Amino acid sequence: MTHYDIIVLGAGAAGLMAAIEAGKRGRKVLVLDHAKAAGEKIRISGGGRCNFTNINATVKAGRDRFISQNPRFALSALARYTPEHFIALVDSYAIPFHEKTLGQLFCDGSSQQIVNLLLAELRKAGATLRLETVITGVSHADATFTVTAEDASFTAGALIVATGGKSIPKMGATGLAYQLATQFGLKVTETRPALVPLTFEPRILEWMAQLSGIAVDPTRISVGKRSFEEALLFTHRGLSGPAILQISSYWREGDAIVIDLFPNGDLTEILRDARTSTPKVQLQTVLSQHFAKRLAQILAEDIGITTMMGDISDKSFGKIEDALRRWTIKPTGSEGYRTAEVTLGGIDTAGLDSTTMQARTVPGLYFVGECVDVTGWLGGYNFQWAWASGWAAGQAA
């Protein structure tokens, strides 16, 4: 049985960062993961280009763009390991990247470059990586953690749990972190899929299926007082796209969402101008100047105004405005963990030290990354939380 200073469970973003930082401090570190390769969720992220951070993922944003029962919990780690720190690391490996929109940074090339960077840093830090290792048990006695796998056992004075949440089970998500938290007496808040497409009843789904593959950019989608202005995508399963993924973190069963398909510009003024300048065209023709032709056709049919533009009254313009800018619809659910990018909720932050990520009642036990009740917006925020929380634990363990 080999003894280490620290065992890290999980070779994802948070786990690798924690192991790298601990190794830099001269700690003897072992990283265990059941996957065949490290950083698999990093590899598939951002359409294969890895949205590795967001320049707005700062302490100021932390109060609003990270969801938690205690929104202030994330601030300490985010203040000490910022987007600029990770950008400097990316620059040191000469990895080209670009800002897409809203502060989102993507690799120009493959996301594998970020995985390779982390593995190179792990090697330089002297940490040991052991893949295809299925954990069968964890115990704690005499200030020592024992991690049992199918073919070996390992001991350490500190254990960092970075096994993620329940999202994308095909990538190996198991919920192990929540099991370990419960085993060691920590509370786990309600967990649910987040950053996930929404689904609808069959009647509405049949309508949407006609539009599968069509995007509207931008839209403004709201639930309650929260709204996001980004792209929407119709799919054969319902609605997706950045605006839907964002609002899914705030949506709850029974809530209706309000969709504004024309958030910028004066729609009524556009319609009045068309009535004057092109009185003999139909509504569908006017809408096709702003939406995909198929979408314009279906929207016009659904609104039910078949007269020429010159014959449409101001009152009817109000009906069109309501249909396009205040489309209210109630999802029946989401696509679930199968396609969710992250898990909302997790290990209750009340049981963790925000500076170190250590469990308050179990010295030497740390939880980092997605398994903690800190969930960022779409667009690099969750990677920044992974880097920052992993860094914090790696400095302390």
Coordinates of C-alpha atoms in Angstrom, one line a residue:
M1 CA 0.0 0.0 0.0
T2 CA 1.6 3.2 -1.2
H3 CA 1.3 6.3 1.0
Y4 CA 0.9 9.8 -0.4
D5 CA 0.6 13.3 1.1
I6 CA -2.6 13.9 -1.0
I7 CA -4.9 11.8 -3.0
V8 CA -7.0 13.6 -5.6
L9 CA -10.1 11.8 -6.8
G10 CA -11.0 13.0 -10.3
A11 CA -8.7 14.0 -13.2
G12 CA -11.0 16.8 -14.5
A13 CA -10.4 20.5 -14.5
A14 CA -10.6 21.0 -10.7
G15 CA -8.8 17.8 -9.8
L16 CA -5.9 18.4 -12.1
M17 CA -5.5 22.0 -10.9
A18 CA -5.6 21.0 -7.3
A19 CA -2.9 18.3 -7.9
I20 CA -0.7 20.7 -9.9
E21 CA -0.7 23.3 -7.2
A22 CA -0.2 20.8 -4.4
G23 CA 2.7 19.2 -6.3
K24 CA 4.3 22.6 -6.8
R25 CA 4.4 22.8 -3.0
G26 CA 6.5 19.7 -2.8
R27 CA 3.6 17.5 -1.8
K28 CA 3.5 13.8 -2.9
V29 CA 0.3 13.6 -4.9
L30 CA -1.7 10.8 -6.5
V31 CA -4.6 11.5 -8.9
L32 CA -7.1 8.7 -9.5
D33 CA -9.7 8.5 -12.2
H34 CA -11.9 5.7 -13.6
A35 CA -11.7 7.1 -17.2
K36 CA -9.3 6.0 -19.9
A37 CA -8.1 9.5 -20.4
A38 CA -7.8 12.6 -18.2
G39 CA -9.9 15.7 -18.8
E40 CA -12.6 14.1 -20.9
K41 CA -15.2 16.8 -20.2
I42 CA -12.5 19.5 -21.0
R43 CA -11.9 17.7 -24.3
I44 CA -15.6 17.8 -25.4
S45 CA -16.3 21.3 -24.1
G46 CA -17.0 24.3 -26.3
G47 CA -17.7 22.2 -29.3
G48 CA -14.2 20.8 -29.1
R49 CA -12.5 24.2 -28.6
C50 CA -12.9 24.5 -24.8
N51 CA -14.4 27.7 -23.5
F52 CA -11.7 27.7 -20.8
T53 CA -12.7 30.8 -18.9
N54 CA -14.6 34.1 -19.1
I55 CA -13.0 37.4 -18.6
N56 CA -16.0 38.5 -16.6
A57 CA -15.8 35.5 -14.1
T58 CA -14.5 37.8 -11.3
V59 CA -15.4 38.5 -7.7
K60 CA -17.8 41.2 -8.9
A61 CA -19.6 38.7 -11.1
G62 CA -19.5 36.1 -8.5
R63 CA -22.5 37.6 -6.6
D64 CA -24.7 37.3 -9.7
R65 CA -23.2 34.8 -12.2
F66 CA -22.6 32.0 -9.8
I67 CA -25.6 30.3 -8.3
S68 CA -25.5 28.9 -4.8
Q69 CA -27.4 28.9 -1.5
N70 CA -24.5 31.1 -0.4
P71 CA -23.5 33.3 -3.4
R72 CA -20.6 34.8 -1.4
F73 CA -18.9 31.4 -0.9
A74 CA -17.1 31.4 -4.3
L75 CA -15.7 34.9 -3.9
S76 CA -12.5 34.0 -1.9
A77 CA -11.3 31.5 -4.5
L78 CA -12.3 33.6 -7.4
A79 CA -10.4 36.6 -6.0
R80 CA -7.2 34.7 -5.6
Y81 CA -7.2 32.8 -8.8
T82 CA -8.6 35.0 -11.6
P83 CA -9.2 34.6 -15.3
E84 CA -6.0 36.5 -15.9
H85 CA -4.0 33.8 -14.0
F86 CA -5.3 31.0 -16.2
I87 CA -4.9 33.2 -19.4
A88 CA -1.3 33.7 -18.4
L89 CA -0.9 29.9 -18.1
V90 CA -2.4 29.4 -21.6
D91 CA -0.1 32.1 -23.0
S92 CA 2.9 30.4 -21.5
Y93 CA 2.1 27.4 -23.7
A94 CA 1.6 29.6 -26.7
I95 CA -1.9 28.3 -27.2
P96 CA -3.8 30.7 -29.5
F97 CA -7.3 31.7 -28.4
H98 CA -10.0 34.2 -29.1
E99 CA -12.9 36.0 -27.4
K100 CA -16.2 34.8 -29.0
T101 CA -18.9 36.8 -27.3
L102 CA -19.7 38.1 -23.8
G103 CA -16.2 37.5 -22.5
Q104 CA -16.0 33.9 -23.5
L105 CA -12.5 32.7 -24.4
F106 CA -12.1 29.7 -26.7
C107 CA -9.0 27.9 -28.1
D108 CA -8.4 28.7 -31.8
G109 CA -7.6 25.0 -32.2
S110 CA -8.5 21.9 -30.2
S111 CA -9.6 21.7 -26.6
Q112 CA -7.0 18.9 -26.3
Q113 CA -4.4 21.7 -26.0
I114 CA -5.8 22.6 -22.6
V115 CA -5.8 19.0 -21.5
N116 CA -2.2 18.7 -22.7
L117 CA -1.2 21.9 -20.8
L118 CA -2.6 20.5 -17.6
L119 CA -1.0 17.1 -18.0
A120 CA 2.4 18.9 -18.7
E121 CA 2.0 21.0 -15.6
L122 CA 1.0 17.8 -13.6
R123 CA 4.3 16.1 -14.7
K124 CA 6.3 19.2 -13.9
A125 CA 4.7 19.2 -10.4
G126 CA 5.8 15.6 -9.9
A127 CA 2.3 14.2 -9.3
T128 CA 1.3 10.7 -10.3
L129 CA -1.7 10.1 -12.5
R130 CA -3.5 6.7 -12.4
L131 CA -6.3 6.2 -14.8
E132 CA -8.8 3.3 -15.3
T133 CA -9.0 3.0 -11.5
V134 CA -12.5 2.4 -10.1
I135 CA -12.9 3.5 -6.5
T136 CA -14.7 0.9 -4.4
G137 CA -14.4 2.6 -1.0
V138 CA -12.9 5.4 1.1
S139 CA -12.3 5.3 4.8
H140 CA -10.7 7.6 7.4
A141 CA -9.0 6.7 10.6
D142 CA -6.0 8.1 12.6
A143 CA -5.8 11.2 10.4
T144 CA -5.3 9.0 7.4
F145 CA -7.6 8.4 4.4
T146 CA -7.6 5.0 2.7
V147 CA -8.9 4.8 -0.9
T148 CA -9.6 1.3 -2.0
A149 CA -9.8 0.5 -5.7
E150 CA -10.6 -2.7 -7.5
D151 CA -7.0 -3.8 -7.7
A152 CA -5.1 -1.7 -5.1
S153 CA -5.4 0.5 -2.0
F154 CA -3.7 3.9 -1.3
T155 CA -3.4 6.1 1.8
A156 CA -2.9 9.8 2.3
G157 CA -3.1 12.4 4.9
A158 CA -5.4 14.5 2.7
L159 CA -8.1 13.7 0.2
I160 CA -9.4 16.2 -2.4
V161 CA -12.6 15.1 -4.1
A162 CA -13.0 16.5 -7.6
T163 CA -15.3 13.9 -9.2
G164 CA -17.8 16.3 -10.6
G165 CA -21.6 16.1 -10.5
K166 CA -24.2 14.0 -12.3
S167 CA -24.1 15.7 -15.7
I168 CA -23.3 13.8 -18.8
P169 CA -23.2 10.2 -17.4
K170 CA -21.9 8.8 -20.7
M171 CA -18.7 10.6 -19.7
G172 CA -18.6 8.6 -16.5
A173 CA -20.4 10.9 -14.0
T174 CA -21.4 8.9 -11.0
G175 CA -22.3 11.2 -8.1
L176 CA -19.5 9.8 -6.0
A177 CA -18.7 13.1 -4.5
Y178 CA -22.2 13.4 -3.0
Q179 CA -21.9 9.8 -1.6
L180 CA -18.6 10.7 0.1
A181 CA -20.0 14.0 1.4
T182 CA -22.9 12.1 3.0
Q183 CA -20.5 9.4 4.4
F184 CA -18.5 12.0 6.1
G185 CA -21.5 13.9 7.5
L186 CA -21.7 16.8 5.1
K187 CA -25.0 18.0 3.8
V188 CA -25.9 17.9 0.1
T189 CA -28.4 20.5 -1.3
E190 CA -30.9 19.5 -3.9
T191 CA -29.3 18.7 -7.2
R192 CA -30.8 19.1 -10.7
P193 CA -29.6 19.4 -14.3
A194 CA -28.5 22.8 -15.4
L195 CA -27.4 24.5 -18.6
V196 CA -29.7 22.0 -20.3
P197 CA -32.3 22.1 -23.2
L198 CA -35.9 22.3 -22.2
T199 CA -38.7 20.0 -23.4
F200 CA -42.4 20.5 -24.0
E201 CA -45.7 18.6 -24.3
P202 CA -46.3 16.7 -27.6
R203 CA -48.6 19.3 -29.1
I204 CA -46.0 22.1 -28.8
L205 CA -43.2 19.7 -29.6
E206 CA -44.8 18.9 -32.9
W207 CA -44.9 22.6 -33.7
M208 CA -41.3 23.0 -32.8
A209 CA -40.1 20.0 -34.7
Q210 CA -41.1 21.7 -38.0
L211 CA -38.4 24.3 -37.1
S212 CA -35.6 21.9 -36.0
G213 CA -32.2 23.4 -36.7
I214 CA -33.4 27.0 -37.0
A215 CA -31.8 29.5 -34.7
V216 CA -32.9 33.0 -33.7
D217 CA -30.2 35.3 -32.6
P218 CA -30.7 37.2 -30.5
T219 CA -33.7 36.4 -28.4
R220 CA -34.5 37.5 -24.9
I221 CA -35.8 34.7 -22.6
S222 CA -37.1 35.3 -19.2
V223 CA -38.4 33.5 -16.2
G224 CA -39.5 35.6 -13.3
K225 CA -37.1 38.6 -13.0
R226 CA -34.2 36.8 -14.7
S227 CA -33.6 37.1 -18.4
F228 CA -30.9 36.3 -20.9
E229 CA -30.4 37.8 -24.4
E230 CA -28.6 35.3 -26.5
A231 CA -29.4 32.8 -29.3
L232 CA -32.3 30.3 -29.3
L233 CA -32.3 27.0 -31.2
F234 CA -35.3 25.0 -32.2
T235 CA -34.7 21.2 -32.0
H236 CA -36.8 18.1 -32.6
R237 CA -36.8 17.6 -28.8
G238 CA -37.7 21.2 -27.8
L239 CA -35.7 24.4 -27.3
S240 CA -31.9 24.8 -26.9
G241 CA -29.3 27.4 -27.6
P242 CA -27.4 29.6 -25.2
A243 CA -30.4 31.6 -24.0
I244 CA -32.4 28.4 -23.1
L245 CA -29.4 26.8 -21.4
Q246 CA -28.9 29.9 -19.4
I247 CA -32.5 30.2 -18.3
S248 CA -32.7 26.5 -17.4
S249 CA -30.6 27.1 -14.3
Y250 CA -33.3 29.4 -13.0
W251 CA -36.4 27.6 -14.4
R252 CA -38.4 25.2 -12.1
E253 CA -41.2 22.8 -13.0
G254 CA -44.5 24.7 -13.4
D255 CA -42.8 27.9 -14.4
A256 CA -43.6 29.5 -17.8
I257 CA -40.9 31.1 -19.8
V258 CA -41.4 34.3 -21.8
I259 CA -39.6 34.5 -25.2
D260 CA -39.0 37.7 -27.0
L261 CA -38.1 36.8 -30.6
F262 CA -37.4 40.5 -31.5
P263 CA -35.6 42.0 -28.5
N264 CA -33.9 44.8 -30.4
G265 CA -35.6 47.4 -32.5
D266 CA -39.2 48.6 -32.8
L267 CA -41.3 45.8 -34.2
T268 CA -44.5 47.9 -34.5
E269 CA -42.6 50.7 -36.3
I270 CA -41.2 48.1 -38.8
L271 CA -44.7 46.7 -39.4
R272 CA -46.1 50.2 -40.0
D273 CA -43.4 51.0 -42.4
A274 CA -44.1 47.8 -44.3
R275 CA -47.8 48.7 -44.4
T276 CA -46.9 52.0 -46.1
S277 CA -44.1 50.9 -48.4
T278 CA -45.2 47.3 -49.3
P279 CA -49.0 47.2 -48.7
K280 CA -49.6 44.3 -51.1
V281 CA -47.2 41.8 -49.4
Q282 CA -48.3 39.4 -46.6
L283 CA -47.0 39.3 -43.0
Q284 CA -44.9 36.2 -43.8
T285 CA -42.9 38.2 -46.4
V286 CA -42.1 41.0 -43.9
L287 CA -41.2 38.5 -41.1
S288 CA -38.9 36.6 -43.6
Q289 CA -36.7 39.7 -43.7
H290 CA -35.9 39.2 -40.0
F291 CA -36.3 35.4 -39.5
A292 CA -35.5 32.2 -41.4
K293 CA -38.1 31.8 -44.2
R294 CA -39.6 28.6 -42.6
L295 CA -39.9 30.2 -39.2
A296 CA -41.5 33.3 -40.7
Q297 CA -44.1 31.1 -42.5
I298 CA -45.0 29.2 -39.4
L299 CA -45.1 32.3 -37.2
A300 CA -47.4 34.0 -39.6
E301 CA -49.7 31.0 -39.8
D302 CA -49.7 30.7 -36.0
I303 CA -50.6 34.4 -35.6
G304 CA -53.4 33.8 -38.1
I305 CA -53.3 37.1 -40.0
T306 CA -53.8 36.4 -43.7
T307 CA -54.6 39.8 -45.1
M308 CA -52.1 42.0 -47.0
M309 CA -50.0 44.4 -45.0
G310 CA -52.0 47.3 -46.2
D311 CA -55.1 45.9 -44.6
I312 CA -53.6 45.1 -41.2
S313 CA -54.9 47.4 -38.4
D314 CA -52.9 48.9 -35.5
K315 CA -54.9 46.6 -33.2
S316 CA -53.6 43.6 -35.2
F317 CA -50.1 45.0 -34.9
G318 CA -50.5 44.6 -31.2
K319 CA -51.5 41.0 -31.7
I320 CA -48.3 40.4 -33.7
E321 CA -46.2 42.2 -31.1
D322 CA -47.6 40.0 -28.3
A323 CA -47.0 36.8 -30.4
L324 CA -43.4 37.6 -31.3
R325 CA -42.2 39.5 -28.2
R326 CA -44.2 38.0 -25.4
W327 CA -44.5 34.4 -26.4
T328 CA -45.3 32.6 -23.1
I329 CA -44.8 28.9 -23.0
K330 CA -44.5 26.3 -20.2
P331 CA -41.8 23.6 -20.5
T332 CA -42.7 20.2 -19.1
G333 CA -39.1 19.4 -18.2
S334 CA -35.6 19.3 -19.4
E335 CA -33.4 16.7 -21.3
G336 CA -31.9 15.9 -17.9
Y337 CA -28.4 15.0 -16.9
R338 CA -27.9 13.2 -20.2
T339 CA -27.2 16.5 -21.9
A340 CA -26.9 18.9 -19.0
E341 CA -23.5 20.7 -19.0
V342 CA -23.4 21.0 -15.2
T343 CA -25.2 20.0 -12.1
L344 CA -27.0 22.7 -10.1
G345 CA -26.7 22.4 -6.3
G346 CA -24.3 19.9 -4.5
I347 CA -22.3 19.8 -1.4
D348 CA -23.6 22.5 1.0
T349 CA -21.0 25.3 1.2
A350 CA -21.9 25.8 4.9
G351 CA -19.8 22.7 5.6
L352 CA -16.8 23.9 3.7
D353 CA -14.1 26.6 4.4
S354 CA -14.4 29.1 1.5
T355 CA -10.6 29.8 1.7
T356 CA -9.4 26.2 1.5
M357 CA -12.4 24.1 0.4
Q358 CA -11.7 21.9 3.4
A359 CA -14.6 20.2 5.2
R360 CA -15.1 22.0 8.5
T361 CA -15.7 18.8 10.5
V362 CA -13.2 16.5 8.7
P363 CA -9.6 17.9 8.7
G364 CA -7.8 16.9 5.5
L365 CA -11.0 16.4 3.4
Y366 CA -11.6 18.8 0.5
F367 CA -14.3 19.2 -2.2
V368 CA -13.7 21.2 -5.3
G369 CA -15.3 22.0 -8.7
E370 CA -18.8 21.0 -9.9
C371 CA -19.7 18.8 -6.9
V372 CA -19.8 21.9 -4.7
D373 CA -23.0 24.0 -4.6
V374 CA -21.5 26.6 -6.9
T375 CA -22.8 26.7 -10.5
G376 CA -21.8 29.3 -13.0
W377 CA -23.5 30.7 -16.0
L378 CA -22.8 29.3 -19.5
G379 CA -19.7 30.6 -21.1
G380 CA -16.6 29.7 -19.2
Y381 CA -17.7 30.5 -15.7
N382 CA -17.8 26.9 -14.5
F383 CA -14.2 26.3 -15.8
Q384 CA -13.1 29.3 -13.8
W385 CA -14.7 28.0 -10.7
A386 CA -12.9 24.7 -11.3
W387 CA -9.5 26.4 -11.7
A388 CA -10.1 28.7 -8.7
S389 CA -11.5 26.1 -6.3
G390 CA -8.9 23.5 -7.3
W391 CA -6.1 26.1 -6.9
A392 CA -7.4 27.0 -3.4
A393 CA -7.4 23.4 -2.2
G394 CA -4.0 22.8 -3.8
Q395 CA -2.6 25.7 -1.8
A396 CA -3.9 24.3 1.5
A397 CA -3.9 20.5 1.4

